[in-house]
Amino acid sequence: MKTLQIGAGEVPTLGQGTWNMGEQADRRQDEVRALQLGLDLGLTLIDTAEMYGDGGAEEVVGAAIACRRDDAYIVSKIYPHNASYDGVQAACERSLRRLNIDTIDLYLLHWQGHHPLPETFDGFEALKKAGKIKAWGVSNFDLENMEEALGYGAPATNQVLYNLMKRGIEFDLLPWARQRQLPIMAYSPLETHGPEQAALLGNSGLQAVAGAHGVTPAQIALAWVLHQDGVVAIPKAVDPVHLRANRAAAEIQLSAGDLAALDQAFPPPRRRRALDMR
Ligand code: NAP
């Protein structure tokens, strides 16, 4: 699998998401097993957040990596309202406790809130010095937010919504990040669920490319994100069939013809758009 340097770690460009995990006790075992299967398949980057399931998702991750901490690269995210200097220290301690680990590999500001960025970033640097996190970054930052952020520190990544239907970052943020060798972490690479996911996976252009490869539309949608330079994708999957399909998608080679067909079905942006968010 392709790898990318993020902060101190070299990570495969296909990871695992955890949004909607940790919300229901009767689903917990399946979620733990799914993350463990993902690790077995080499999807070592696990993305979570204090927000997901009110900490429940971090507990699921903690259970999944309990006997194999060294197999995983853990990303968690702090709520903006907790991102004062002291709030950062306290939130990180709570996350570490739920994850049952000593160090978070990458700690992100979930989105920009009312606390000044220099204060939040100072908090992150203090955590780094104390060995509580290895690197820090941001999420849901548009180009202006990123330029402002770079004035105060050096985020290791920006995690943003990116998939075939939400290509806005290709106009400005993605080329800007590539120029600076700043990895982008693509969330919701399969459009999450519901009507939006149905519109993506039901697209006839996508289905034609999938048919030609003998794979599913979801696999092509994921292979397309993974094809992009400097991008990590973090699909969430609990169904083991989905996990294996996603791992296999990392091996799909898209031809110039496939890429052109996908551009026709999902045209790239021709002008600046507001950052898509979920
Ligand atoms: P997603 O990964 O685009 O889609 C997840 C959905 O797709 C689940 O219902 C999953 O089903 C299904 N799925 C997975 N693999 C599939 C496959 N091969 N074929 C068909 N269906 C498949 O959505 P997401 O959860 O919104 O995004 C991924 C992760 O990004 C999140 O979990 C979270 O960690 C992160 N995220 C971050 C932000 C942010 O603000 N920073 C926002 C949203 C998400 P099963 O679970 O049943 O397998």
PDB file of C-alpha atoms in Angstrom, residues 164 167 205-206 208-213 220 223-224 227 252-266:
ATOM      1  CA  LEU A 164     -15.827  12.299  -6.093  1.00  0.00           C
ATOM      2  CA  ARG A 167     -14.108  17.982  -5.210  1.00  0.00           C
ATOM      3  CA  GLY A 205     -20.446   6.834 -14.891  1.00  0.00           C
ATOM      4  CA  LEU A 206     -18.988   5.408 -11.686  1.00  0.00           C
ATOM      5  CA  ALA A 208     -19.484   1.807 -15.721  1.00  0.00           C
ATOM      6  CA  VAL A 209     -15.878   2.139 -14.492  1.00  0.00           C
ATOM      7  CA  ALA A 210     -16.623  -0.305 -11.662  1.00  0.00           C
ATOM      8  CA  GLY A 211     -18.177  -2.779 -14.115  1.00  0.00           C
ATOM      9  CA  ALA A 212     -15.099  -2.628 -16.364  1.00  0.00           C
ATOM     10  CA  HIS A 213     -12.861  -3.473 -13.386  1.00  0.00           C
ATOM     11  CA  ILE A 220     -13.715   2.763  -7.462  1.00  0.00           C
ATOM     12  CA  ALA A 223      -9.513   4.017  -5.372  1.00  0.00           C
ATOM     13  CA  TRP A 224     -10.050   7.465  -6.905  1.00  0.00           C
ATOM     14  CA  HIS A 227      -5.067   7.844  -6.465  1.00  0.00           C
ATOM     15  CA  ILE A 252      -6.885  -0.862  -8.045  1.00  0.00           C
ATOM     16  CA  GLN A 253      -4.964   0.996 -10.750  1.00  0.00           C
ATOM     17  CA  LEU A 254      -7.111   3.595 -12.488  1.00  0.00           C
ATOM     18  CA  SER A 255      -6.157   4.244 -16.114  1.00  0.00           C
ATOM     19  CA  ALA A 256      -6.143   7.656 -17.807  1.00  0.00           C
ATOM     20  CA  GLY A 257      -9.401   6.563 -19.461  1.00  0.00           C
ATOM     21  CA  ASP A 258     -10.974   5.695 -16.100  1.00  0.00           C
ATOM     22  CA  LEU A 259      -9.934   9.061 -14.674  1.00  0.00           C
ATOM     23  CA  ALA A 260     -11.367  10.893 -17.678  1.00  0.00           C
ATOM     24  CA  ALA A 261     -14.655   8.992 -17.364  1.00  0.00           C
ATOM     25  CA  LEU A 262     -14.831   9.869 -13.661  1.00  0.00           C
ATOM     26  CA  ASP A 263     -14.089  13.540 -14.450  1.00  0.00           C
ATOM     27  CA  GLN A 264     -16.975  13.498 -16.863  1.00  0.00           C
ATOM     28  CA  ALA A 265     -19.317  11.948 -14.296  1.00  0.00           C
ATOM     29  CA  PHE A 266     -18.077  14.185 -11.458  1.00  0.00           C
TER      30      PHE A 266
END
